[in-house]
Short mmCIF file of C-alpha atoms in Angstrom, two decimals:
data_model
loop_
_atom_site.label_atom_id
_atom_site.label_comp_id
_atom_site.label_asym_id
_atom_site.label_seq_id
_atom_site.Cartn_x
_atom_site.Cartn_y
_atom_site.Cartn_z
CA MET A 3 -7.25 -27.28 44.62
CA LYS A 4 -4.77 -27.74 47.65
CA LEU A 5 -5.18 -31.32 48.77
CA THR A 6 -4.50 -34.86 47.27
CA ILE A 7 -5.56 -37.89 49.39
CA ALA A 8 -3.51 -40.95 48.54
CA VAL A 9 -4.55 -44.59 49.33
CA CYS A 10 -1.83 -47.31 48.79
CA THR A 11 -3.43 -50.60 48.26
CA TYR A 12 -2.29 -54.35 48.05
CA ARG A 13 -4.96 -56.87 47.29
CA ARG A 14 -7.61 -55.70 49.61
CA PHE A 15 -10.28 -54.48 47.21
CA ASP A 16 -13.36 -55.00 49.44
CA TRP A 17 -11.81 -52.75 52.08
CA LEU A 18 -10.52 -50.34 49.43
CA LYS A 19 -14.01 -49.82 48.27
CA LYS A 20 -15.15 -48.87 51.82
CA CYS A 21 -12.30 -46.61 52.30
CA LEU A 22 -12.92 -44.83 48.90
CA ASP A 23 -16.68 -44.33 49.73
CA ALA A 24 -15.68 -42.54 52.93
CA LEU A 25 -13.33 -40.35 50.97
CA LYS A 26 -15.93 -39.60 48.46
CA ASN A 27 -18.41 -38.32 51.07
CA GLN A 28 -16.48 -35.40 52.51
CA THR A 29 -17.81 -32.07 53.60
CA LEU A 30 -15.01 -30.51 51.55
CA PRO A 31 -16.43 -30.07 47.90
CA SER A 32 -15.12 -32.71 45.54
CA HIS A 33 -13.48 -30.00 43.32
CA GLU A 34 -11.30 -29.02 46.23
CA TYR A 35 -9.46 -32.13 46.60
CA LYS A 36 -8.28 -35.20 44.51
CA ILE A 37 -8.33 -38.99 45.49
CA LEU A 38 -5.34 -40.94 44.20
CA VAL A 39 -5.13 -44.62 44.44
CA ILE A 40 -1.70 -46.47 44.04
CA ASP A 41 -2.56 -50.12 43.43
CA ASN A 42 0.62 -52.19 43.82
CA SER A 43 -1.31 -55.54 44.13
CA LEU A 44 0.56 -56.95 40.99
CA THR A 45 -2.66 -58.27 39.66
CA LYS A 46 -3.27 -56.23 36.65
CA GLU A 47 -6.55 -57.92 35.56
CA LYS A 48 -8.26 -57.84 39.08
CA SER A 49 -6.98 -54.30 39.58
CA GLY A 50 -8.27 -53.06 36.38
CA ASN A 51 -11.74 -54.69 36.77
CA PHE A 52 -11.93 -53.16 40.29
CA ARG A 53 -10.92 -49.55 38.89
CA ASP A 54 -13.54 -49.92 36.15
CA SER A 55 -16.22 -50.89 38.63
CA LEU A 56 -15.85 -47.60 40.43
CA GLN A 57 -18.65 -45.11 40.10
CA GLY A 58 -19.65 -41.68 41.15
CA PHE A 59 -16.11 -40.37 41.55
CA SER A 60 -15.29 -37.02 39.87
CA ASN A 61 -11.89 -36.54 41.44
CA LEU A 62 -10.29 -40.00 41.33
CA GLN A 63 -7.17 -41.03 39.76
CA TYR A 64 -6.18 -44.73 39.88
CA ILE A 65 -2.71 -45.86 39.05
CA ILE A 66 -1.65 -49.55 38.82
CA THR A 67 2.09 -50.12 39.31
CA ASP A 68 4.33 -53.01 38.16
CA ARG A 69 6.25 -52.95 41.50
CA CYS A 70 4.94 -53.57 44.96
CA GLY A 71 6.03 -52.26 48.48
CA ILE A 72 4.47 -49.69 50.63
CA GLY A 73 7.42 -47.42 50.54
CA TYR A 74 7.70 -47.46 46.79
CA ALA A 75 3.90 -46.76 46.51
CA ARG A 76 3.89 -43.98 48.83
CA THR A 77 6.75 -42.35 46.81
CA VAL A 78 4.81 -42.85 43.64
CA ALA A 79 1.94 -41.02 45.05
CA MET A 80 4.20 -38.17 46.03
CA GLU A 81 5.67 -37.99 42.40
CA LYS A 82 1.98 -37.98 41.01
CA CYS A 83 0.76 -35.23 43.44
CA SER A 84 0.20 -31.76 41.95
CA THR A 85 -1.25 -30.13 45.11
CA GLU A 86 0.16 -28.24 48.03
CA PHE A 87 -0.76 -31.11 50.47
CA LEU A 88 -0.67 -34.79 50.28
CA ALA A 89 -2.65 -36.91 52.72
CA TYR A 90 -2.06 -40.60 53.19
CA THR A 91 -4.45 -43.01 54.58
CA ASP A 92 -4.58 -46.82 54.53
CA ASP A 93 -7.05 -49.01 52.41
CA ASP A 94 -8.37 -50.69 55.69
CA CYS A 95 -9.07 -47.21 57.16
CA LEU A 96 -12.26 -45.21 57.40
CA VAL A 97 -12.16 -41.42 57.63
CA PRO A 98 -14.91 -39.23 58.90
CA SER A 99 -16.77 -36.79 56.54
CA ASP A 100 -14.94 -33.74 57.91
CA TRP A 101 -11.35 -35.31 57.62
CA ALA A 102 -10.26 -33.44 54.38
CA GLU A 103 -11.83 -30.14 55.67
CA ASN A 104 -9.93 -30.62 59.08
CA ILE A 105 -6.73 -31.21 57.21
CA LEU A 106 -6.69 -27.70 55.67
CA LYS A 107 -7.73 -26.23 59.00
CA ALA A 108 -4.71 -27.90 60.81
CA PHE A 109 -2.24 -26.54 58.24
CA GLU A 110 -3.82 -23.13 58.32
CA ARG A 111 -3.41 -23.14 62.18
CA HIS A 112 0.31 -24.31 62.14
CA GLY A 113 1.58 -22.27 59.17
CA GLU A 114 4.48 -22.84 56.98
CA GLY A 115 6.55 -24.45 59.62
CA ALA A 116 4.58 -27.55 59.54
CA GLY A 117 6.02 -30.27 57.41
CA VAL A 118 3.85 -33.09 58.51
CA ILE A 119 0.57 -33.18 60.47
CA GLY A 120 -0.97 -36.42 61.68
CA GLY A 121 -3.50 -37.47 64.18
CA ARG A 122 -5.45 -40.37 65.99
CA VAL A 123 -5.46 -43.98 64.47
CA ILE A 124 -8.06 -45.69 66.54
CA PRO A 125 -9.15 -49.42 66.44
CA ASP A 126 -12.17 -50.73 64.44
CA TRP A 127 -12.46 -54.17 66.02
CA GLU A 128 -13.76 -57.06 63.91
CA ALA A 129 -14.34 -59.11 66.94
CA ASP A 130 -14.40 -58.25 70.64
CA ARG A 131 -11.09 -56.74 71.87
CA PRO A 132 -9.31 -59.46 73.83
CA GLY A 133 -9.08 -58.97 77.56
CA TRP A 134 -5.38 -59.29 77.64
CA LEU A 135 -4.81 -56.62 74.96
CA ASP A 136 -4.31 -53.51 77.09
CA ASP A 137 -3.73 -50.07 75.87
CA ASP A 138 0.02 -50.45 75.96
CA LEU A 139 -0.22 -52.94 73.14
CA LEU A 140 -2.18 -51.02 70.71
CA ALA A 141 0.63 -49.12 69.30
CA PRO A 142 2.13 -52.42 67.73
CA LEU A 143 -1.36 -52.90 66.05
CA GLY A 144 -0.75 -49.39 64.32
CA MET A 145 -2.92 -47.35 66.62
CA ILE A 146 -2.13 -44.00 68.43
CA ASP A 147 -3.79 -41.50 70.35
CA TRP A 148 -1.83 -38.71 72.03
CA GLY A 149 -4.66 -36.93 73.67
CA ASP A 150 -6.79 -33.81 72.94
CA GLU A 151 -3.98 -31.24 72.57
CA ASP A 152 -1.66 -30.36 69.64
CA ILE A 153 1.83 -31.89 70.29
CA PHE A 154 4.95 -30.90 68.47
CA ILE A 155 7.05 -34.22 67.94
CA ASP A 156 10.80 -34.30 67.47
CA GLN A 157 13.46 -36.99 67.53
CA ASP A 158 13.54 -37.29 71.21
CA SER A 159 9.82 -37.49 71.65
CA CYS A 160 8.00 -40.65 72.92
CA GLN A 161 5.21 -39.92 70.31
CA TRP A 162 5.13 -40.58 66.59
CA LEU A 163 2.96 -40.15 63.57
CA LEU A 164 1.51 -43.01 61.43
CA SER A 165 0.75 -42.76 57.70
CA ALA A 166 -2.58 -44.19 58.12
CA ASN A 167 -3.35 -40.60 59.05
CA ALA A 168 -0.64 -38.29 58.12
CA VAL A 169 -0.52 -35.34 55.82
CA TYR A 170 2.61 -33.76 54.28
CA ARG A 171 3.54 -30.59 52.68
CA THR A 172 4.31 -32.00 49.33
CA ARG A 173 7.38 -29.94 48.46
CA VAL A 174 8.91 -30.70 51.90
CA LEU A 175 8.28 -34.52 51.39
CA ARG A 176 10.08 -34.13 47.99
CA MET A 177 12.89 -32.48 49.60
CA VAL A 178 13.80 -35.57 51.57
CA GLY A 179 13.17 -37.91 48.64
CA GLY A 180 9.94 -39.33 49.85
CA PHE A 181 9.82 -42.91 51.60
CA PRO A 182 12.80 -45.37 51.36
CA SER A 183 11.67 -48.24 49.28
CA HIS A 184 13.61 -50.79 51.36
CA LEU A 185 11.36 -49.97 54.49
CA GLY A 186 7.78 -50.77 54.90
CA ARG A 187 5.59 -53.84 54.22
CA LYS A 188 6.33 -55.62 51.00
CA ARG A 189 3.95 -58.56 50.12
CA ALA A 190 3.98 -60.68 53.04
CA LEU A 191 7.16 -59.29 54.49
CA PRO A 192 5.97 -57.13 57.66
CA LEU A 193 8.70 -54.60 57.63
CA ALA A 194 7.85 -51.05 58.92
CA HIS A 195 9.34 -47.52 59.57
CA GLU A 196 9.13 -45.96 56.09
CA GLU A 197 7.04 -43.14 57.54
CA PHE A 198 9.32 -42.83 60.56
CA ALA A 199 12.32 -42.38 58.22
CA ALA A 200 10.58 -39.81 56.09
CA ASN A 201 9.39 -38.00 59.10
CA HIS A 202 12.86 -38.13 60.76
CA ALA A 203 14.41 -36.59 57.52
CA ILE A 204 11.79 -33.79 57.40
CA ASN A 205 12.41 -32.91 61.12
CA ALA A 206 16.16 -32.84 60.53
CA ILE A 207 15.89 -30.15 57.93
CA GLY A 208 13.87 -27.97 60.20
CA TYR A 209 10.21 -28.61 59.65
CA ASP A 210 7.70 -29.41 62.41
CA LEU A 211 5.97 -32.93 62.85
CA VAL A 212 2.59 -32.08 64.47
CA TYR A 213 0.09 -34.13 66.18
CA SER A 214 -3.43 -32.70 65.75
CA PRO A 215 -6.42 -34.19 67.55
CA LEU A 216 -8.46 -32.59 64.64
CA LEU A 217 -7.56 -35.51 62.58
CA SER A 218 -8.88 -38.90 63.26
CA VAL A 219 -9.25 -42.33 61.40
CA LYS A 220 -10.58 -45.72 62.19
CA HIS A 221 -8.21 -48.61 61.45
CA PHE A 222 -9.79 -52.02 61.01
CA VAL A 223 -8.27 -54.78 63.15
CA PRO A 224 -9.15 -58.34 61.90
CA ALA A 225 -9.84 -61.01 64.56
CA ALA A 226 -6.68 -62.91 63.42
CA ARG A 227 -4.57 -59.74 63.97
CA ALA A 228 -5.38 -59.28 67.71
CA ASP A 229 -3.28 -62.31 68.43
CA GLN A 230 -0.33 -62.79 70.83
CA LYS A 231 1.77 -64.73 68.45
CA MET A 232 1.15 -62.00 65.72
CA LEU A 233 2.30 -59.26 68.08
CA CYS A 234 5.51 -61.23 68.72
CA ARG A 235 6.08 -61.84 65.05
CA ASP A 236 5.63 -58.16 64.30
CA ALA A 237 8.06 -57.21 67.15
CA PHE A 238 10.65 -59.25 65.60
CA TRP A 239 10.27 -57.47 62.23
CA ASP A 240 10.17 -54.21 64.05
CA GLY A 241 13.69 -54.84 65.38
CA VAL A 242 14.67 -55.78 61.80
CA SER A 243 13.18 -52.61 60.59
CA GLN A 244 15.05 -50.56 63.21
CA VAL A 245 18.27 -51.83 61.92
CA LEU A 246 17.48 -51.14 58.37
CA PHE A 247 16.53 -47.65 59.21
CA ARG A 248 19.76 -47.01 61.09
CA ASN A 249 22.17 -48.63 58.50
CA SER A 250 23.00 -46.39 55.55
CA GLY A 251 23.46 -47.99 52.27
CA VAL A 252 21.00 -50.78 52.58
CA GLU A 253 19.45 -51.56 49.21
CA MET A 254 16.51 -53.73 48.13
CA ASP A 255 18.87 -56.60 47.23
CA ASP A 256 19.87 -56.53 50.98
CA VAL A 257 16.24 -56.66 51.97
CA ASP A 258 15.48 -59.63 49.63
CA ARG A 259 18.35 -61.59 50.96
CA LEU A 260 17.34 -60.67 54.58
CA SER A 261 13.81 -62.00 54.02
CA GLY A 262 15.18 -65.34 52.96
CA LEU A 263 17.47 -65.58 55.89
CA LEU A 264 15.32 -64.24 58.63
CA LEU A 265 11.76 -65.66 57.72
CA PRO A 266 12.99 -69.12 58.84
CA LEU A 267 14.54 -67.69 61.97
CA GLN A 268 11.31 -65.95 62.82
CA GLU A 269 9.56 -69.29 62.72
CA GLN A 270 12.19 -70.91 64.72
CA PHE A 271 11.80 -68.33 67.54
CA LEU A 272 8.01 -68.89 67.56
CA THR A 273 7.78 -72.61 67.36
CA ASP A 274 5.55 -73.99 69.99
CA PHE A 275 4.39 -70.64 70.96
CA LYS A 276 1.79 -70.63 73.88
CA GLU A 277 -0.31 -67.78 74.97
CA PHE A 278 0.51 -65.84 77.94
CA ALA A 279 -1.79 -65.56 80.89
CA SER A 280 0.29 -62.44 82.23
CA GLN A 281 0.52 -59.12 80.43
CA ASP A 282 4.05 -58.55 81.94
CA ASP A 283 5.08 -62.00 80.50
CA LEU A 284 3.73 -61.07 77.13
CA LYS A 285 5.39 -57.66 76.99
CA GLN A 286 8.56 -59.32 77.97
CA LYS A 287 8.31 -61.78 75.25
CA ILE A 288 7.51 -58.97 72.85
CA SER A 289 10.62 -57.12 73.92
CA GLN A 290 12.61 -60.26 73.44
CA MET A 291 11.44 -60.82 69.97
CA ARG A 292 12.24 -57.27 69.05
CA GLY A 293 15.66 -57.73 70.25
CA ARG A 294 16.15 -61.05 68.44
CA GLY A 295 14.98 -59.30 65.18
CA TRP A 296 17.41 -56.46 65.76
CA GLN A 297 20.45 -58.81 66.42
CA ALA A 298 19.62 -61.16 63.58
CA ALA A 299 19.35 -58.30 61.13
CA GLU A 300 22.66 -56.66 62.39
CA ASP A 301 24.35 -60.08 61.96
CA ALA A 302 23.05 -60.59 58.45
CA LEU A 303 23.90 -57.15 57.30
CA GLY A 304 27.49 -57.66 58.62
CA ASN A 305 27.65 -60.89 56.61
CA ARG A 306 26.65 -59.75 53.23
CA ALA A 307 28.54 -62.53 51.28
CA GLY A 308 25.48 -64.70 51.76
CA LYS A 309 26.85 -67.07 54.45
CA ASP A 310 24.71 -68.59 57.19
CA LEU A 311 23.83 -66.21 60.08
CA LYS A 312 26.91 -66.19 62.61
CA GLN A 313 26.45 -66.83 66.16
CA PRO A 314 25.76 -63.71 68.20
CA SER A 315 28.71 -61.90 69.68
CA VAL A 316 26.21 -59.30 71.16
CA ILE A 317 23.87 -59.89 73.98
CA TYR A 318 20.68 -57.91 73.92
CA LEU A 319 19.12 -57.30 77.21
CA VAL A 320 15.82 -55.70 78.02
CA THR A 321 14.55 -54.71 81.44
CA PRO A 322 10.73 -53.79 81.52
CA SER A 323 10.25 -51.37 84.39
CA LEU A 324 7.25 -50.04 86.19
CA ASN A 325 7.50 -47.88 89.40
CA ALA A 326 11.18 -49.29 90.09
CA SER A 327 12.77 -46.09 91.14
CA ARG A 328 14.07 -47.68 94.36
CA THR A 329 15.56 -50.73 92.45
CA ILE A 330 16.51 -49.60 89.04
CA ASP A 331 20.16 -48.35 90.10
CA GLN A 332 20.90 -51.96 91.32
CA THR A 333 19.56 -53.61 88.16
CA ILE A 334 21.44 -51.31 85.86
CA ALA A 335 24.68 -51.95 87.93
CA SER A 336 24.24 -55.62 87.89
CA VAL A 337 23.94 -55.62 84.14
CA THR A 338 26.78 -53.37 83.35
CA ALA A 339 28.99 -55.23 85.57
CA GLN A 340 28.89 -58.24 83.36
CA ALA A 341 32.19 -59.50 81.81
CA GLY A 342 33.07 -61.91 79.11
CA ASP A 343 33.69 -62.34 75.41
CA PHE A 344 30.68 -60.48 74.25
CA SER A 345 29.22 -56.85 74.35
CA ILE A 346 26.01 -55.96 75.83
CA ARG A 347 23.11 -53.82 74.31
CA TYR A 348 20.97 -52.73 77.26
CA HIS A 349 17.48 -51.37 76.84
CA ILE A 350 15.25 -50.20 79.60
CA GLN A 351 11.48 -50.13 78.49
CA ASP A 352 9.36 -48.26 80.95
CA GLY A 353 5.65 -49.20 81.20
CA GLY A 354 4.47 -45.80 82.43
CA SER A 355 6.03 -45.34 85.93
CA THR A 356 4.75 -42.64 88.17
CA ASP A 357 7.16 -42.86 91.01
CA GLY A 358 10.16 -40.94 89.44
CA THR A 359 11.60 -44.00 87.64
CA ILE A 360 11.54 -42.19 84.33
CA GLU A 361 13.22 -39.09 85.67
CA LYS A 362 15.84 -41.42 87.20
CA LEU A 363 16.56 -43.01 83.79
CA GLU A 364 16.75 -39.75 82.09
CA GLN A 365 19.44 -38.68 84.35
CA LYS A 366 21.24 -41.99 83.64
#
């Protein structure tokens, strides 16, 4: 047996059952892979009843933890894994019948240098996809599709892998200590980037991160999730997560304190939210919320004594660009020429220019 498939779950038993049924019905014989559930729901009676209701599984191990948090749960799966490869998917994902078989094919193709291999995460809509939700906004919903060719991903890439569809060489994941417990969703706190941190560490010690179109899963998107306000909320916490990822020494106590400080701030920023008719305006608002989350987290981490959040001394500017090669120089110059009792963090987020804007930005 070479493969363990881990599903980390938190209080979504109906969806977990569908996910497990798909994992049970694989073309790879059941004695050649193991299914491992890490249930961090903190509802021992419900979890136990659900575990006992499962039938027809000859290769299932079900572990109920006394702590929650997706980073913690993924690391528990790593600690319990006894096979060469450890695959992760989410409890609201459905995998095709040849998924496990294709995992082994992908590692055979890429050899010992591959530390992580992941693939497509495509949406499974509960309701019709909203007209305003274009492809550029699928990534914040946890979807990726990097095409039909294998891609090697490094720290400078514009692509990434998601643990809804990612497989690790177990010994390599152990070399970097698994997933940071202070990152990733914990109860209702929508933090992220636990897999990004692990993948970054794996790449840093010389192993490849590979996108393979052989691997594909469907990820359920509830109707309530395809919502502009939810995207802006998640962008705020994406900014917070980026700061937590980049700050060494952050511990769970810091995260617990941060949540108490930043949850009211998030609500304040989204008070009287109204939907945008323009996609450009929506994307600008998402960028703004990400910047606000970033700055609020930096301010809070720089003020660990527990005082109120200080007023910002940093101005975070975001310029969305699209086919702006003729004007981007002037825009950059006007921003960097600002003077005053503050510093500027300037980010340019390009929407897929085709007129040389990206090349000009790379030269900058």
